[in-house]
Amino acid sequence: MTVHPATQKIETPRLVLREWEETDKEPFARMNADPQVMRYFNSVLSRAESDQFIDRMQEHFRIHGFSFWAVTLKEGGALIGLAGLARPRFEAHFTPCVEIGWRFAPDHWGKGYATEAARAAMAEGFSRFRCTEIVSFTAQDNAPSRRVMERLGMQRDASDDFDHPGLPEGHALRRHVLYRMPQDSWARLIPV
Ligand SMILES: CC(C)(COP(=O)(O)OP(=O)(O)OC[C@H]1O[C@@H](n2cnc3c(N)ncnc32)[C@H](O)[C@@H]1OP(=O)(O)O)[C@@H](O)C(=O)NCCC(=O)NCCS
């Protein structure tokens, strides 16, 4: 994995993770308008909401040094999704924290890209940003996302399950699972 600190660019065998560019807005909006992609979120996003999300991610880079990166294919350079680190704005029993997250266009599911990108993002979180723990959470029925967490070696304790405060009581997606990766567990998985 190669990191380019000045440009926030991370290379993996098949992918480049980088900051967001104006030309990402159209393909990112297409992805966020797809009900398949947004099945485990509250709703699909309009073009304006998707563009604002990119602005917020760029702002997060400026404030924290990290954010969700735009994930592109090394071959051809197409934007295929996002993966990276963020500080959630809501309060829960595990916040403040650094979370790891991902979202990919369906044409690029089932190829290991999410796990490849997330592993690189997690390595950045521990080595460059000195995180002591990275968590991930999702609606409890989001099996594909949970599989990514498990492939990364993250661990779930059912006593950490929580109701997402951003969703109203009774909402079908409100119950969330939490997975954790403490720094020392990562160091055991990836010997330096
Ligand atoms: C969550 C999400 C990113 C998972 O995508 P994914 O393609 O299943 O995950 P990966 O990229 O890690 O790919 C793993 C799959 O590719 C397969 N695969 C194929 N080639 C592979 C390779 N070279 N390396 C690793 N895995 C490979 C694996 O067998 C695995 O399939 P399986 O889960 O059926 O066993 C995707 O479903 C998504 O974007 N969902 C919508 C957004 C979302 O819900 N995000 C999470 C919110 S918390």
Tab-separated table of C-alpha atoms and ligand atoms in Angstrom:
chain	number	residue	atom	x	y	z
A	1	MET	CA	0.000	0.000	0.000
A	2	THR	CA	1.387	3.435	-0.955
A	3	VAL	CA	0.291	6.653	0.764
A	4	HIS	CA	0.775	10.111	-0.678
A	5	PRO	CA	0.288	12.446	2.317
A	6	ALA	CA	0.089	15.710	0.388
A	7	THR	CA	-2.653	14.498	-1.921
A	8	GLN	CA	-4.445	12.087	0.422
A	9	LYS	CA	-4.039	9.328	-2.133
A	10	ILE	CA	-3.829	5.680	-1.118
A	11	GLU	CA	-3.064	2.875	-3.551
A	12	THR	CA	-4.052	-0.755	-3.091
A	13	PRO	CA	-3.425	-3.536	-5.622
A	14	ARG	CA	-6.573	-2.691	-7.639
A	15	LEU	CA	-7.788	0.668	-6.299
A	16	VAL	CA	-6.901	4.287	-5.671
A	17	LEU	CA	-8.495	6.066	-2.700
A	18	ARG	CA	-8.379	9.836	-3.077
A	19	GLU	CA	-10.111	13.072	-2.140
A	20	TRP	CA	-13.292	14.060	-3.950
A	21	GLU	CA	-13.319	15.899	-7.270
A	22	GLU	CA	-16.028	17.852	-9.083
A	23	THR	CA	-16.366	15.116	-11.724
A	24	ASP	CA	-17.272	12.563	-9.020
A	25	LYS	CA	-20.569	14.321	-8.348
A	26	GLU	CA	-22.530	12.799	-11.213
A	27	PRO	CA	-21.551	9.113	-10.718
A	28	PHE	CA	-21.797	9.486	-6.922
A	29	ALA	CA	-25.336	10.899	-7.237
A	30	ARG	CA	-26.320	7.991	-9.506
A	31	MET	CA	-25.147	5.570	-6.832
A	32	ASN	CA	-26.946	7.405	-4.025
A	33	ALA	CA	-30.193	7.478	-6.033
A	34	ASP	CA	-30.178	3.669	-6.381
A	35	PRO	CA	-32.630	1.987	-3.939
A	36	GLN	CA	-30.454	-1.162	-3.941
A	37	VAL	CA	-27.468	0.826	-2.646
A	38	MET	CA	-29.573	2.713	-0.100
A	39	ARG	CA	-31.612	-0.272	1.074
A	40	TYR	CA	-30.199	-0.063	4.620
A	41	PHE	CA	-30.327	3.733	4.858
A	42	ASN	CA	-33.282	5.950	5.624
A	43	SER	CA	-33.827	6.963	1.983
A	44	VAL	CA	-32.147	7.481	-1.379
A	45	LEU	CA	-30.412	10.845	-1.873
A	46	SER	CA	-31.371	13.598	-4.299
A	47	ARG	CA	-28.635	15.141	-6.487
A	48	ALA	CA	-28.440	18.118	-4.091
A	49	GLU	CA	-28.151	15.857	-1.016
A	50	SER	CA	-25.472	13.750	-2.711
A	51	ASP	CA	-23.460	16.867	-3.659
A	52	GLN	CA	-23.775	18.165	-0.064
A	53	PHE	CA	-22.471	14.814	1.199
A	54	ILE	CA	-19.328	15.281	-0.935
A	55	ASP	CA	-18.918	18.798	0.478
A	56	ARG	CA	-19.236	17.434	4.041
A	57	MET	CA	-16.652	14.716	3.359
A	58	GLN	CA	-14.209	17.302	1.987
A	59	GLU	CA	-14.826	19.503	5.052
A	60	HIS	CA	-14.135	16.458	7.260
A	61	PHE	CA	-10.741	16.043	5.521
A	62	ARG	CA	-9.913	19.661	6.344
A	63	ILE	CA	-10.932	19.335	10.007
A	64	HIS	CA	-9.689	15.832	10.885
A	65	GLY	CA	-7.175	14.942	8.140
A	66	PHE	CA	-9.220	11.879	7.176
A	67	SER	CA	-12.690	11.219	5.807
A	68	PHE	CA	-14.465	8.823	3.477
A	69	TRP	CA	-12.229	8.634	0.405
A	70	ALA	CA	-13.510	8.412	-3.175
A	71	VAL	CA	-12.620	4.892	-4.356
A	72	THR	CA	-11.605	4.564	-7.994
A	73	LEU	CA	-10.427	1.670	-10.130
A	74	LYS	CA	-6.715	1.790	-10.888
A	75	GLU	CA	-7.548	0.510	-14.347
A	76	GLY	CA	-9.537	3.244	-16.080
A	77	GLY	CA	-10.019	5.507	-13.041
A	78	ALA	CA	-13.823	5.109	-12.700
A	79	LEU	CA	-15.405	6.095	-9.385
A	80	ILE	CA	-16.896	2.933	-7.870
A	81	GLY	CA	-17.711	3.952	-4.299
A	82	LEU	CA	-16.503	5.344	-1.021
A	83	ALA	CA	-14.577	3.914	1.911
A	84	GLY	CA	-12.901	5.519	4.858
A	85	LEU	CA	-13.009	6.977	8.302
A	86	ALA	CA	-15.279	9.497	9.982
A	87	ARG	CA	-16.220	10.920	13.324
A	88	PRO	CA	-19.977	10.327	13.713
A	89	ARG	CA	-21.937	13.397	14.754
A	90	PHE	CA	-24.572	11.564	16.813
A	91	GLU	CA	-24.199	10.533	20.451
A	92	ALA	CA	-24.265	6.912	21.565
A	93	HIS	CA	-22.618	4.770	24.242
A	94	PHE	CA	-19.508	4.321	22.020
A	95	THR	CA	-19.026	7.955	20.913
A	96	PRO	CA	-16.862	9.957	20.450
A	97	CYS	CA	-15.209	7.442	18.136
A	98	VAL	CA	-13.761	6.912	14.685
A	99	GLU	CA	-15.942	4.788	12.422
A	100	ILE	CA	-15.047	2.984	9.237
A	101	GLY	CA	-17.620	2.843	6.431
A	102	TRP	CA	-18.156	1.903	2.779
A	103	ARG	CA	-20.663	2.202	-0.050
A	104	PHE	CA	-20.132	0.808	-3.535
A	105	ALA	CA	-22.056	0.804	-6.823
A	106	PRO	CA	-23.775	-2.574	-7.404
A	107	ASP	CA	-21.796	-3.291	-10.609
A	108	HIS	CA	-18.747	-3.528	-8.350
A	109	TRP	CA	-20.126	-5.748	-5.579
A	110	GLY	CA	-18.836	-9.287	-5.115
A	111	LYS	CA	-15.262	-8.518	-6.170
A	112	GLY	CA	-13.650	-7.802	-2.819
A	113	TYR	CA	-13.236	-4.083	-3.523
A	114	ALA	CA	-14.980	-2.903	-0.328
A	115	THR	CA	-12.787	-5.089	1.864
A	116	GLU	CA	-9.628	-4.100	-0.047
A	117	ALA	CA	-10.416	-0.385	0.310
A	118	ALA	CA	-11.499	-0.695	3.942
A	119	ARG	CA	-8.364	-2.591	4.925
A	120	ALA	CA	-6.239	0.257	3.503
A	121	ALA	CA	-8.393	2.866	5.271
A	122	MET	CA	-8.083	1.004	8.552
A	123	ALA	CA	-4.297	0.777	8.184
A	124	GLU	CA	-4.258	4.566	7.716
A	125	GLY	CA	-6.428	5.048	10.788
A	126	PHE	CA	-4.049	3.134	13.008
A	127	SER	CA	-0.688	4.090	11.522
A	128	ARG	CA	-1.127	7.679	10.414
A	129	PHE	CA	-4.006	8.929	12.553
A	130	ARG	CA	-3.044	6.963	15.667
A	131	CYS	CA	-6.563	5.725	16.420
A	132	THR	CA	-6.803	3.571	19.524
A	133	GLU	CA	-9.950	1.882	18.216
A	134	ILE	CA	-12.001	1.915	15.002
A	135	VAL	CA	-15.677	0.899	15.062
A	136	SER	CA	-18.228	0.128	12.405
A	137	PHE	CA	-21.992	-0.064	12.647
A	138	THR	CA	-24.903	-0.901	10.418
A	139	ALA	CA	-28.565	-1.896	10.486
A	140	GLN	CA	-28.652	-5.387	11.955
A	141	ASP	CA	-30.019	-6.971	8.727
A	142	ASN	CA	-27.258	-5.535	6.501
A	143	ALA	CA	-25.510	-8.867	5.997
A	144	PRO	CA	-23.154	-7.761	3.148
A	145	SER	CA	-21.794	-4.917	5.273
A	146	ARG	CA	-21.452	-7.152	8.329
A	147	ARG	CA	-19.487	-9.616	6.190
A	148	VAL	CA	-17.036	-6.825	5.309
A	149	MET	CA	-16.620	-6.065	9.042
A	150	GLU	CA	-15.996	-9.735	9.750
A	151	ARG	CA	-13.558	-10.135	6.838
A	152	LEU	CA	-11.605	-7.217	8.319
A	153	GLY	CA	-11.394	-9.117	11.609
A	154	MET	CA	-13.691	-6.770	13.536
A	155	GLN	CA	-15.540	-8.238	16.522
A	156	ARG	CA	-19.151	-7.759	17.589
A	157	ASP	CA	-20.421	-8.001	21.155
A	158	ALA	CA	-24.241	-8.156	21.215
A	159	SER	CA	-24.262	-5.969	24.341
A	160	ASP	CA	-23.009	-3.103	22.081
A	161	ASP	CA	-26.105	-3.268	19.825
A	162	PHE	CA	-27.938	0.064	19.847
A	163	ASP	CA	-30.880	2.023	18.454
A	164	HIS	CA	-29.607	4.591	15.949
A	165	PRO	CA	-30.616	7.998	17.350
A	166	GLY	CA	-31.064	9.377	13.812
A	167	LEU	CA	-34.006	7.047	13.159
A	168	PRO	CA	-37.422	7.275	14.811
A	169	GLU	CA	-38.729	4.671	17.240
A	170	GLY	CA	-40.370	1.802	15.358
A	171	HIS	CA	-38.299	2.382	12.200
A	172	ALA	CA	-37.363	-0.971	10.608
A	173	LEU	CA	-33.652	-0.009	10.359
A	174	ARG	CA	-33.303	1.508	13.841
A	175	ARG	CA	-31.632	-1.473	15.532
A	176	HIS	CA	-27.898	-1.415	14.759
A	177	VAL	CA	-24.983	-3.731	15.431
A	178	LEU	CA	-21.564	-2.400	16.437
A	179	TYR	CA	-18.254	-4.000	15.511
A	180	ARG	CA	-14.940	-2.953	17.048
A	181	MET	CA	-11.281	-3.163	16.095
A	182	PRO	CA	-8.944	-2.107	18.925
A	183	GLN	CA	-5.482	-0.990	17.855
A	184	ASP	CA	-3.760	-3.918	19.595
A	185	SER	CA	-5.973	-6.464	17.799
A	186	TRP	CA	-5.124	-4.850	14.449
A	187	ALA	CA	-1.421	-4.945	15.323
A	188	ARG	CA	-1.746	-8.683	16.011
A	189	LEU	CA	-3.518	-9.217	12.660
A	190	ILE	CA	-1.044	-7.090	10.683
A	191	PRO	CA	2.391	-7.555	12.245
A	192	VAL	CA	4.616	-4.501	11.683
B	1	LIG	C1	-21.622	-3.355	1.876
B	1	LIG	C2	-21.006	-3.510	0.502
B	1	LIG	C3	-19.936	-2.475	0.267
B	1	LIG	C4	-20.381	-4.920	0.427
B	1	LIG	O1	-19.900	-5.144	-0.887
B	1	LIG	P1	-19.323	-6.574	-1.290
B	1	LIG	O2	-19.014	-6.512	-2.722
B	1	LIG	O3	-20.224	-7.649	-0.789
B	1	LIG	O4	-18.010	-6.670	-0.401
B	1	LIG	P2	-16.526	-6.879	-0.900
B	1	LIG	O5	-16.159	-5.834	-1.881
B	1	LIG	O6	-15.659	-7.029	0.271
B	1	LIG	O7	-16.615	-8.231	-1.695
B	1	LIG	C5	-16.710	-9.449	-1.008
B	1	LIG	C6	-17.380	-10.454	-1.884
B	1	LIG	O8	-16.662	-10.526	-3.103
B	1	LIG	C7	-16.217	-11.869	-3.326
B	1	LIG	N1	-14.911	-11.732	-4.016
B	1	LIG	C8	-14.747	-11.931	-5.346
B	1	LIG	N2	-13.467	-11.668	-5.680
B	1	LIG	C9	-12.809	-11.306	-4.557
B	1	LIG	C10	-11.476	-10.918	-4.279
B	1	LIG	N3	-10.555	-10.841	-5.231
B	1	LIG	N4	-11.156	-10.601	-3.000
B	1	LIG	C11	-12.072	-10.682	-2.025
B	1	LIG	N5	-13.368	-11.028	-2.231
B	1	LIG	C12	-13.738	-11.348	-3.499
B	1	LIG	C13	-16.195	-12.504	-1.941
B	1	LIG	O9	-16.366	-13.893	-2.011
B	1	LIG	C14	-17.372	-11.821	-1.268
B	1	LIG	O10	-18.593	-12.401	-1.618
B	1	LIG	P3	-19.564	-13.053	-0.480
B	1	LIG	O11	-19.809	-12.005	0.564
B	1	LIG	O12	-20.774	-13.428	-1.259
B	1	LIG	O13	-18.803	-14.193	0.064
B	1	LIG	C15	-22.091	-3.392	-0.609
B	1	LIG	O14	-23.071	-4.371	-0.381
B	1	LIG	C16	-22.749	-2.007	-0.612
B	1	LIG	O15	-22.193	-1.042	-1.129
B	1	LIG	N6	-23.965	-1.937	-0.059
B	1	LIG	C17	-24.726	-0.694	-0.066
B	1	LIG	C18	-24.187	0.360	0.877
B	1	LIG	C19	-24.117	-0.115	2.311
B	1	LIG	O16	-25.039	-0.766	2.809
B	1	LIG	N7	-23.031	0.242	2.965
B	1	LIG	C20	-22.782	-0.102	4.324
B	1	LIG	C21	-23.505	0.778	5.242
B	1	LIG	S1	-22.997	0.473	6.911
